[in-house]
């Protein structure tokens, strides 16, 4: 059978891609053709609306192409295609479960394309996709819709923050979580909120309210999604920011490749794209740092939230959550208590049943207890827990790891509330520094060092150390009472004050030296005047008045003898009143600098430099005040089980697998052993570098080079000269491709 020839007009009508291209170039000339295709699309749509499951494969493919065609040219015929978006929404809402996979993805993609062409707005698109996301059983469709929703929200907030759209979506997510607390639909609210928070699209308090309601849900998966947001959302955001900042583009490498390779429009566009990316990175570096507050700081009513979490998920005996989920909830509750200094007295009595070495994940419970302690917690509420930890964990019959973990957990708790310890228990715990196990010794010494800084009166004199003893005698070490807060100020302001005072003293000394030098010069310029001098005669007796009145040595020694006598009469202890007054005067003088002086940019720069020097001194082991640093430790980061278990790992021999893993850290992973040359070659190929012409010629097939070698041997001198001159001319002009032109 002879194949029928297709006319030119029939080809145009049949080839939708070609017709789309022609319409984009000249919409008015192809209005009739588009109208014919629109009628075909409308007829096919009616069929799929009535019975999409009975449509044949050819009809599905044809309707797929028509949907794609209309979506690409819909902005050129707005009147004709006005109901097009509603058609797609109706089809997707009614038959998304039975539609063909490719056709369903094309309908979703066409809606997104209409949004990019601004035929529909983001609110219309997202309110269409979101109900399907939480109701469809198809995993592929859920992933597709989730990706499209996130990308659309990113594009809507790329130039400026779209507050109206954000509020609408946040309200939808909030209603989704609170409407049915037992359903798993709230998981999508937590996923979307967490992803947008990680990408710093949402940074206000409204997403925190959505995740707060998710934490109070009855579904375990939704609760864990909200808990992970508060415990790890900020860290994920910082890691994403660090990863984006590490991506740097080597402009020299790109320009070099475009210079030696063939010039094409594609490579030119790649260079322009790379330059634009570099400009964006530079602009991002020079932009002011955004004030991204932690999610825990943006919570409204943290006291009520912590109480609800504790009562609903931890105190409630009917709760059937797993132990891991309860530990994560406990970690969030104690993090809130420690960060905001909340008061939940029943929390500490709840801990008592879990503080035994036989309890699973007991170090996590100990870390949570330390994390939930602060200086405003009554010592009477914590002291029974300290005693129980000491009785259960710390004894000579306990294993070394258990004793080290117990002492270290007590130290972490006492670091936040030193008043929870009594003198007898502290002396018993400090004596464990004579143990034979290194971990126990380090934990006991850490507890002793802590109380040397925060409460040396509880230690015996022989354990206080030199600095603590001198601090007690001079009055510098002052124990705070319960509920008393130390006055804060600008960090390092005393360093700046001391530096300014030293500079003033130097200027005064230089000024005094300058004035003395001027006086000496003036006296030398006046010359010698004999009338100003009185000369005593040689034969004058002792009673005659001389020009120098010399005092005896006994008169010089009298003041020193008086001081020595005064010192002998005094006790060995220094005067506490005078030093306390001096310390108070020093504090007033330092605070006066912060309250009466406007710090200039030069002062702030110098303050930053002095802080850096102080940190270096502290790292080198030079003496410094550690009290505030010890008390404020882990306030933002929190305490983990690794912090409790760390002393027990000291002195332990690592296994062979751990040593091999430690040796491989920082080294490139290699599947098999390779020579140095092979490693360099693979590295070169990974960087996109090509081989040299000599290397290419060396690897060339021998039979391919035989003919050229024979022709070279047969060349005359004139041909050789011609070839060399041509080679020189080509090298000057940039080779055969004229890359240097």
XYZ file of C-alpha atoms in Angstrom:
741
model
C 0.000 0.000 0.000
C 1.369 3.361 -1.018
C 1.819 5.837 1.867
C -0.314 8.958 1.477
C 1.556 12.213 1.158
C 0.686 14.800 3.812
C 0.088 18.335 2.612
C 1.998 21.282 4.063
C -1.010 22.732 5.900
C -1.856 19.328 7.367
C 1.703 19.069 8.698
C 1.366 22.432 10.409
C -1.888 21.396 11.991
C -0.578 17.982 13.008
C 2.720 19.178 14.425
C 1.714 21.076 17.568
C 5.296 21.977 18.447
C 5.817 23.637 15.070
C 2.479 25.415 15.356
C 3.373 26.608 18.840
C 6.635 28.054 17.508
C 4.830 29.890 14.703
C 2.158 31.234 17.056
C 4.807 32.594 19.409
C 6.333 34.517 16.492
C 3.089 35.810 14.955
C -0.045 35.259 17.074
C -2.438 37.218 14.876
C -1.701 35.261 11.699
C -2.432 31.907 13.359
C -5.558 32.822 15.315
C -7.757 30.469 13.290
C -5.356 27.537 13.700
C -5.257 28.079 17.466
C -9.052 28.279 17.582
C -9.306 24.913 15.796
C -6.915 23.314 18.292
C -8.821 24.890 21.189
C -12.049 23.272 19.965
C -10.248 19.926 19.732
C -8.924 20.355 23.262
C -12.394 21.229 24.596
C -13.911 18.124 23.011
C -11.223 15.893 24.481
C -11.665 17.560 27.888
C -15.360 16.679 27.918
C -14.482 13.048 27.294
C -11.945 12.940 30.137
C -14.297 14.702 32.534
C -17.027 12.119 31.922
C -14.916 8.922 31.973
C -11.124 9.336 32.194
C -10.537 5.669 33.024
C -12.025 4.413 29.717
C -9.915 6.660 27.467
C -7.534 4.894 25.093
C -3.769 5.411 25.040
C -3.975 7.417 21.788
C -6.625 9.727 23.224
C -4.556 10.218 26.388
C -1.454 11.058 24.347
C -3.388 13.476 22.153
C -5.001 15.217 25.116
C -1.579 15.375 26.822
C -0.111 17.239 23.828
C -3.100 19.572 23.577
C -2.862 20.533 27.267
C 0.836 21.275 26.834
C 0.200 23.291 23.663
C -2.553 25.461 25.138
C -0.557 26.111 28.322
C 2.396 27.519 26.344
C 0.340 29.941 24.257
C -2.466 30.778 26.716
C -1.020 34.219 27.486
C -1.275 35.195 23.784
C -5.051 34.611 23.596
C -6.320 35.642 27.055
C -9.995 35.922 26.090
C -10.209 32.509 24.469
C -8.208 30.739 27.202
C -9.841 32.488 30.166
C -11.535 29.285 31.459
C -8.445 27.134 30.795
C -7.092 27.275 34.366
C -10.512 26.389 35.812
C -10.718 23.448 33.409
C -7.427 22.043 34.679
C -8.376 22.595 38.335
C -11.704 20.829 37.855
C -10.089 17.888 36.070
C -7.383 17.551 38.715
C -9.742 17.828 41.695
C -12.277 15.333 40.357
C -10.081 12.664 38.740
C -6.553 12.979 40.143
C -6.762 9.429 41.512
C -7.627 7.738 38.155
C -5.870 9.941 35.631
C -2.890 8.632 33.701
C 0.399 9.331 35.510
C 1.989 11.344 32.682
C -1.225 13.254 31.970
C -1.624 14.101 35.657
C 1.934 15.426 35.860
C 1.338 17.463 32.689
C -1.804 19.047 34.175
C 0.105 20.028 37.327
C 2.998 21.354 35.245
C 0.601 23.365 33.080
C -0.890 25.028 36.173
C 2.607 25.936 37.362
C 3.413 27.287 33.889
C 0.306 29.483 33.988
C 1.485 30.795 37.352
C 4.900 31.678 35.904
C 3.200 33.456 33.015
C 1.116 35.309 35.638
C -2.133 34.028 34.167
C -3.105 32.888 37.680
C -1.709 33.971 41.046
C 0.109 31.920 43.671
C -2.837 31.815 46.047
C -5.039 30.205 43.401
C -2.365 27.653 42.529
C -1.476 26.694 46.113
C -5.079 26.423 47.294
C -5.643 23.999 44.405
C -2.577 21.826 44.980
C -2.618 21.672 48.766
C -5.935 19.774 49.268
C -4.798 17.201 46.702
C -1.442 16.866 48.508
C -3.054 15.778 51.769
C -5.696 13.518 50.197
C -4.086 11.665 47.275
C -2.849 8.090 47.873
C -0.218 8.362 45.117
C 3.296 8.789 46.492
C 4.701 10.160 43.220
C 1.939 12.764 42.994
C 2.534 13.809 46.621
C 6.232 14.308 45.979
C 5.487 16.270 42.806
C 2.968 18.550 44.522
C 5.269 19.087 47.518
C 8.120 20.126 45.218
C 5.891 22.484 43.221
C 4.489 24.121 46.379
C 7.942 24.740 47.855
C 9.349 26.097 44.579
C 6.384 28.432 44.063
C 6.698 29.833 47.581
C 10.421 30.358 47.026
C 9.839 32.237 43.767
C 7.074 34.348 45.304
C 9.460 35.463 48.083
C 12.634 35.714 45.994
C 12.634 39.471 45.319
C 10.548 40.737 48.214
C 8.693 39.010 51.017
C 5.122 38.281 49.970
C 3.457 38.783 53.354
C -0.089 38.304 52.078
C 0.658 34.928 50.492
C 2.690 33.789 53.507
C -0.101 34.647 55.920
C -2.623 32.777 53.769
C -0.533 29.603 53.587
C 0.401 29.783 57.278
C -3.282 30.056 58.191
C -4.069 27.030 56.006
C -1.303 25.016 57.687
C -2.412 26.103 61.159
C -6.011 25.061 60.455
C -4.803 21.750 59.023
C -2.983 20.892 62.262
C -5.701 22.046 64.648
C -8.738 20.704 62.729
C -7.996 17.020 63.376
C -5.269 16.360 65.948
C -5.395 12.574 65.499
C -4.853 12.610 61.716
C -1.506 12.255 59.962
C -2.360 15.105 57.579
C -0.523 17.483 59.880
C 2.755 15.892 58.770
C 2.609 17.890 55.536
C 2.201 21.099 57.520
C 5.321 20.269 59.532
C 7.309 19.306 56.418
C 6.431 22.467 54.507
C 7.045 24.743 57.500
C 10.345 23.093 58.323
C 11.607 23.324 54.736
C 10.664 26.985 54.349
C 12.262 27.767 57.724
C 15.427 25.966 56.640
C 15.590 28.028 53.454
C 14.988 31.236 55.478
C 11.808 32.073 53.559
C 9.770 32.105 56.762
C 11.633 33.654 59.701
C 8.894 35.198 61.856
C 6.860 33.893 64.806
C 3.891 32.564 62.791
C 5.630 29.320 61.667
C 6.615 28.730 65.302
C 2.938 28.883 66.268
C 2.110 26.296 63.585
C 4.810 23.938 64.879
C 3.744 24.622 68.460
C 0.264 23.292 67.624
C 1.895 20.326 65.875
C 3.783 19.475 69.090
C 0.468 19.368 70.964
C -1.100 16.958 68.465
C -2.274 13.453 69.381
C -0.504 11.800 66.450
C 3.029 10.692 67.280
C 4.496 11.400 63.832
C 3.134 14.946 63.781
C 4.447 15.560 67.303
C 7.941 14.331 66.422
C 7.956 16.564 63.322
C 7.230 19.599 65.481
C 9.784 18.563 68.133
C 12.546 18.158 65.535
C 11.752 21.605 64.179
C 12.449 23.267 67.531
C 15.471 21.120 68.380
C 17.228 21.012 64.999
C 15.637 23.571 62.652
C 18.142 26.330 63.406
C 21.097 23.992 62.956
C 19.765 22.855 59.551
C 19.391 26.502 58.514
C 23.001 27.267 59.475
C 24.302 24.177 57.654
C 22.414 25.133 54.480
C 23.822 28.654 54.677
C 27.360 27.300 55.120
C 26.953 24.911 52.177
C 25.709 27.698 49.907
C 28.608 29.947 50.924
C 31.152 27.186 50.186
C 30.083 26.938 46.534
C 32.586 29.158 44.791
C 33.152 29.525 41.059
C 36.617 29.719 39.573
C 36.310 32.495 36.975
C 39.889 32.065 35.756
C 39.278 28.396 35.060
C 36.096 29.108 33.070
C 37.764 31.862 31.036
C 40.735 29.606 30.350
C 38.496 26.819 29.083
C 36.559 29.189 26.836
C 39.832 30.580 25.512
C 41.301 27.248 24.448
C 38.064 25.570 23.365
C 35.899 26.344 20.390
C 33.860 29.511 20.835
C 30.145 28.785 20.950
C 27.079 30.602 22.217
C 26.574 27.917 24.830
C 30.003 28.520 26.408
C 29.506 32.285 26.250
C 26.206 31.926 28.115
C 27.933 29.714 30.695
C 30.521 32.423 31.330
C 27.805 35.084 31.698
C 25.882 32.853 34.080
C 28.983 32.248 36.179
C 29.723 35.978 36.343
C 26.168 36.707 37.464
C 26.444 34.068 40.176
C 29.715 35.548 41.416
C 28.111 38.985 41.534
C 25.205 37.599 43.544
C 27.613 35.943 45.982
C 29.575 39.172 46.434
C 26.342 41.083 46.956
C 25.248 38.502 49.505
C 28.554 38.793 51.382
C 28.356 42.579 51.546
C 24.692 42.575 52.570
C 23.909 43.179 56.264
C 23.478 40.063 58.344
C 19.785 39.210 58.826
C 18.454 38.973 62.366
C 17.446 35.318 62.295
C 16.188 34.534 65.770
C 15.993 30.984 67.017
C 12.602 29.300 66.899
C 12.738 28.798 70.679
C 13.088 32.567 71.181
C 10.107 33.389 68.944
C 7.632 31.302 70.925
C 4.664 33.089 72.424
C 4.041 32.038 76.065
C 6.849 29.449 76.474
C 5.711 28.761 80.070
C 2.262 27.619 78.962
C 3.685 25.641 76.037
C 6.179 23.772 78.250
C 3.487 22.957 80.836
C 1.094 21.655 78.159
C 3.802 19.493 76.594
C 4.812 18.040 79.962
C 1.283 17.341 81.150
C -0.024 15.941 77.859
C 2.856 13.738 76.707
C 4.966 12.969 79.800
C 2.787 13.103 82.932
C -0.164 11.473 81.214
C 0.008 7.744 81.956
C -2.399 6.942 79.105
C 0.062 8.233 76.529
C 1.413 5.368 74.394
C 4.343 7.104 72.713
C 7.632 5.214 72.419
C 10.552 5.888 74.763
C 12.554 7.628 72.008
C 9.666 9.986 71.288
C 9.239 10.753 74.984
C 12.952 11.498 75.286
C 12.753 14.004 72.435
C 9.711 15.658 74.037
C 11.550 15.758 77.378
C 14.556 17.331 75.692
C 12.375 20.112 74.258
C 10.632 20.729 77.601
C 13.897 20.976 79.521
C 15.432 23.122 76.773
C 12.573 25.575 77.142
C 12.884 25.539 80.929
C 16.616 26.205 80.849
C 16.541 28.790 78.063
C 13.635 30.893 79.327
C 14.225 30.089 83.038
C 10.751 28.661 83.497
C 9.393 27.115 86.692
C 7.768 23.670 86.522
C 8.276 22.142 89.973
C 6.511 18.869 89.158
C 9.080 18.207 86.401
C 11.877 17.493 88.893
C 9.864 15.046 90.999
C 8.912 13.258 87.748
C 12.624 12.626 87.058
C 13.128 10.596 90.258
C 11.789 7.287 88.861
C 14.164 7.332 85.865
C 17.479 8.089 87.645
C 18.793 4.536 87.974
C 21.698 2.878 86.102
C 19.358 0.119 84.842
C 17.096 2.610 83.052
C 17.409 2.556 79.242
C 19.024 5.713 77.834
C 19.697 6.956 81.346
C 22.371 9.395 80.154
C 19.726 11.167 78.075
C 17.593 11.572 81.194
C 20.605 12.930 83.108
C 21.401 15.367 80.292
C 17.778 16.554 80.198
C 17.786 17.093 83.955
C 20.931 19.198 83.722
C 19.467 21.095 80.775
C 16.297 21.918 82.691
C 18.126 23.386 85.696
C 18.820 27.088 86.160
C 19.606 29.478 88.987
C 15.933 30.276 89.659
C 14.977 26.657 90.408
C 14.573 26.155 94.200
C 17.551 24.173 95.561
C 15.157 22.074 97.655
C 13.632 20.665 94.448
C 16.986 19.573 93.000
C 18.862 18.424 96.114
C 16.921 15.098 96.440
C 17.772 14.305 92.804
C 21.454 15.058 93.429
C 21.436 12.739 96.445
C 19.709 9.988 94.459
C 22.206 10.255 91.592
C 25.065 10.034 94.093
C 23.543 6.990 95.813
C 22.613 5.164 92.618
C 25.607 5.924 90.412
C 28.565 6.961 92.557
C 29.926 4.270 94.828
C 32.972 2.048 95.041
C 30.911 -0.947 93.923
C 29.703 0.835 90.740
C 31.433 0.451 87.413
C 33.861 3.207 86.480
C 31.700 4.351 83.542
C 28.636 4.601 85.782
C 30.481 6.551 88.477
C 32.032 8.951 85.954
C 28.642 9.595 84.326
C 27.051 10.212 87.735
C 29.689 12.693 88.907
C 29.691 14.473 85.556
C 25.896 14.828 85.574
C 26.059 16.243 89.115
C 28.652 18.736 87.909
C 26.439 19.796 84.992
C 23.493 20.341 87.346
C 25.578 22.188 89.936
C 27.007 24.403 87.221
C 23.539 25.896 86.745
C 22.418 25.863 90.385
C 25.418 25.672 92.772
C 23.157 25.944 95.851
C 21.763 22.434 95.308
C 24.862 20.824 96.858
C 25.520 20.266 100.559
C 28.979 20.311 102.089
C 29.137 16.650 103.179
C 28.127 15.257 99.764
C 30.554 17.554 97.987
C 33.485 16.369 100.111
C 32.608 12.731 99.399
C 32.431 13.350 95.644
C 35.677 15.323 95.558
C 37.519 12.474 97.281
C 36.877 10.308 94.197
C 39.806 12.056 92.518
C 41.946 9.430 94.276
C 40.252 6.691 92.249
C 42.294 4.433 89.972
C 40.073 5.072 86.943
C 41.037 8.096 84.877
C 37.456 8.960 83.898
C 36.291 9.077 87.511
C 39.340 11.157 88.487
C 38.686 13.706 85.726
C 34.994 13.958 86.651
C 35.821 14.525 90.353
C 38.462 17.123 89.501
C 35.977 18.877 87.226
C 33.480 19.109 90.088
C 36.212 20.456 92.376
C 37.281 23.075 89.801
C 33.677 24.175 89.399
C 33.155 24.834 93.094
C 36.482 26.609 93.336
C 34.968 29.145 90.973
C 31.329 29.366 92.058
C 31.130 28.367 95.749
C 34.538 27.770 97.370
C 33.112 27.953 100.929
C 31.701 24.422 100.556
C 35.155 22.972 99.895
C 37.679 22.191 102.578
C 40.625 24.558 102.752
C 43.053 22.060 101.266
C 40.819 21.639 98.187
C 40.085 25.324 97.576
C 43.290 26.194 95.787
C 45.312 29.392 95.811
C 43.045 31.593 93.701
C 39.873 30.664 95.585
C 41.518 31.186 98.979
C 42.859 34.593 97.970
C 39.497 35.512 96.517
C 37.737 34.663 99.773
C 40.232 36.691 101.811
C 40.078 39.725 99.541
C 36.307 39.580 99.108
C 36.436 39.237 95.305
C 34.634 35.884 95.436
C 31.093 36.630 96.499
C 28.465 33.921 96.701
C 25.142 34.870 95.146
C 21.999 34.171 97.088
C 19.019 32.299 95.638
C 17.214 34.396 93.062
C 19.971 36.983 92.861
C 21.166 37.925 89.383
C 24.527 39.390 88.531
C 24.446 42.731 86.794
C 25.231 42.443 83.140
C 26.897 44.819 80.752
C 28.826 45.036 77.515
C 31.133 42.076 77.129
C 34.772 43.160 77.432
C 33.962 46.764 78.407
C 36.434 46.511 81.298
C 39.186 45.628 78.819
C 38.422 48.755 76.812
C 38.365 50.850 79.985
C 41.728 49.472 81.073
C 43.188 50.103 77.617
C 41.969 53.707 77.616
C 43.375 54.266 81.093
C 46.773 52.955 79.993
C 46.717 55.213 76.946
C 45.944 58.226 79.164
C 48.827 57.385 81.473
C 51.184 57.040 78.527
C 50.114 60.420 77.158
C 50.591 62.044 80.562
C 54.055 60.537 80.895
C 55.009 61.682 77.406
C 53.652 65.154 78.129
C 55.622 65.336 81.392
C 58.814 64.229 79.640
C 58.202 66.833 76.957
C 57.772 69.599 79.520
C 60.962 68.559 81.371
C 62.858 68.530 78.070
C 61.587 72.033 77.284
C 62.736 73.276 80.691
C 66.193 71.818 80.172
C 66.477 73.474 76.779
C 65.357 76.795 78.208
C 67.890 76.635 81.016
C 70.675 75.853 78.556
C 69.691 78.786 76.336
C 69.760 81.264 79.236
C 73.500 80.765 79.659
C 75.662 80.922 82.790
C 74.950 83.567 85.461
C 77.363 83.629 88.418
C 74.954 85.587 90.581
C 72.553 82.665 90.656
C 75.127 80.393 92.292
C 76.299 80.462 95.917
C 79.796 79.074 96.426
C 81.025 78.083 99.880
C 84.627 78.894 100.751
C 87.119 76.176 101.535
C 87.968 77.470 104.970
C 84.389 77.882 106.105
C 83.484 76.068 109.299
C 80.623 73.628 109.747
C 78.385 76.220 111.300
C 78.518 78.514 108.277
C 75.593 78.434 105.870
C 76.345 76.332 102.795
C 74.659 76.145 99.406
C 73.485 72.480 99.963
C 71.664 71.317 103.065
C 72.325 67.602 103.370
C 70.073 65.547 105.648
C 71.332 62.638 107.669
C 70.657 59.008 106.867
C 68.694 58.595 110.040
C 66.198 61.163 108.896
C 65.682 59.282 105.593
C 65.040 56.004 107.355
C 62.414 57.274 109.750
C 59.368 56.977 107.427
C 60.342 53.448 106.430
C 60.682 52.420 110.051
C 57.194 53.742 110.745
C 55.758 51.754 107.850
C 57.601 48.650 108.964
C 56.296 49.030 112.474
C 52.788 49.460 111.150
C 53.112 46.324 109.081
C 54.404 44.359 112.039
C 51.507 45.444 114.178
C 48.964 44.362 111.569
C 47.800 40.807 111.052
C 48.780 38.738 108.043
C 45.305 39.116 106.480
C 44.910 42.206 104.253
C 42.411 44.940 104.922
C 39.152 43.657 103.478
C 37.241 46.906 103.846
C 39.646 48.957 101.790
C 39.861 46.330 99.023
C 36.092 45.881 98.902
C 35.716 49.646 98.600
C 38.323 49.643 95.835
C 36.465 46.868 94.030
C 33.193 48.786 94.311
C 34.886 51.921 93.006
C 36.313 49.897 90.111
C 32.852 48.576 89.246
C 31.376 52.060 89.352
C 34.153 53.374 87.189
C 33.670 50.653 84.559
C 29.910 51.025 84.486
C 30.336 54.771 84.097
C 32.150 54.201 80.786
C 29.196 52.269 79.360
C 26.578 54.722 80.595
C 28.268 58.070 80.008
C 30.435 57.519 76.928
C 29.321 57.031 73.322
C 31.532 54.356 71.796
C 32.866 55.297 68.377
C 33.463 52.777 65.555
C 37.166 52.865 66.443
C 36.296 51.977 70.056
C 34.113 49.091 68.914
C 36.883 47.797 66.642
C 39.362 48.005 69.502
C 36.872 46.273 71.795
C 36.600 43.414 69.309
C 40.392 43.166 69.157
C 40.698 43.101 72.950
C 38.051 40.375 73.160
C 39.982 38.306 70.637
C 43.200 38.723 72.618
C 41.394 37.719 75.808
C 40.082 34.563 74.122
C 43.602 33.712 72.948
C 44.921 34.196 76.461
C 42.193 31.927 77.789
C 43.020 29.266 75.191
C 46.705 29.422 76.160
C 45.802 28.775 79.774
C 46.321 32.229 81.188
C 44.252 32.999 84.277
C 40.837 34.550 83.690
C 37.432 34.679 85.369
C 35.394 31.627 84.370
C 32.418 31.898 86.664
C 29.965 33.489 84.231
C 31.195 31.296 81.375
C 30.669 28.131 83.390
C 27.174 29.112 84.485
C 26.100 30.247 80.994
C 27.440 27.140 79.274
C 25.089 25.162 77.026
C 22.267 27.691 77.391
C 21.864 27.938 73.616
C 23.241 24.546 72.546
C 21.794 22.343 75.277
C 23.260 19.279 76.993
C 23.494 15.938 75.214
C 24.149 12.394 76.393
C 27.660 12.612 74.918
C 28.502 15.379 77.397
C 27.564 13.076 80.267
C 29.429 10.066 78.878
C 32.577 11.957 77.892
C 34.655 11.503 81.107
C 34.078 7.743 81.047
C 35.766 7.550 77.635
C 39.014 9.089 78.908
C 41.863 6.624 79.169
C 40.006 3.883 77.295
C 41.859 2.122 74.498
C 40.139 2.426 71.157
C 39.492 -0.609 68.977
C 41.208 -1.277 65.689
C 38.126 -0.251 63.710
C 37.993 3.099 65.521
C 41.688 3.731 64.866
C 41.292 2.912 61.163
C 38.239 5.170 60.888
C 40.124 7.971 62.645
C 43.072 7.540 60.258
C 40.771 7.749 57.217
C 39.177 11.016 58.347
C 39.994 13.868 55.987
C 41.455 11.596 53.315
C 39.853 11.021 49.909
C 37.953 7.769 49.611
C 39.516 5.337 47.147
C 37.894 2.128 46.044
C 41.198 0.571 45.014
C 44.875 1.407 45.225
C 46.069 3.723 42.468
C 49.403 5.178 41.543
C 50.151 8.843 42.058
C 49.960 9.449 38.317
C 46.542 7.793 38.108
C 45.271 9.875 41.044
C 46.494 13.065 39.358
C 44.836 12.029 36.127
C 41.464 11.358 37.773
C 41.712 14.631 39.682
C 42.486 16.442 36.423
C 39.499 14.872 34.700
C 37.235 15.763 37.623
C 38.298 19.406 37.339
C 37.450 19.412 33.639
C 41.018 19.804 32.405
C 42.103 18.192 29.149
C 45.371 16.454 28.281
C 48.202 18.110 26.394
C 48.931 17.498 22.709
C 52.062 15.528 23.614
C 50.046 13.151 25.787
C 47.493 12.742 23.009
C 50.205 12.035 20.434
C 51.815 9.497 22.751
C 48.572 7.533 23.028
C 47.786 7.673 19.306
C 47.552 4.391 17.408
C 50.837 3.474 15.743
C 49.291 2.596 12.393
C 47.750 6.058 12.249
C 51.178 7.685 12.598
C 53.085 5.527 10.095
C 51.856 7.362 7.000
C 52.680 10.774 8.438
C 56.140 9.648 9.449
C 56.861 8.305 5.969
C 55.606 11.518 4.339
C 57.827 13.553 6.663
C 60.900 11.620 5.628
C 60.142 12.188 1.929
C 59.657 15.956 2.252
C 62.112 18.294 0.558
C 63.750 21.252 2.266
C 61.346 23.661 0.582
C 58.306 21.714 1.877
C 59.824 21.553 5.345
C 60.397 25.317 5.370
C 56.851 25.930 4.211
C 55.431 23.690 6.916
C 57.470 25.357 9.699
C 56.496 28.863 8.556
C 52.829 27.844 8.505
C 53.207 26.437 12.012
C 54.724 29.704 13.286
C 51.966 31.759 11.656
C 49.279 29.538 13.183
C 50.784 29.733 16.668
C 50.852 33.536 16.478
C 47.191 33.662 15.465
C 46.006 31.294 18.187
C 46.137 27.890 16.487
C 43.898 26.366 13.895
C 40.748 27.659 15.626
C 42.106 31.215 15.870
C 41.440 31.374 19.625
C 43.859 34.253 20.038
C 42.145 36.498 17.464
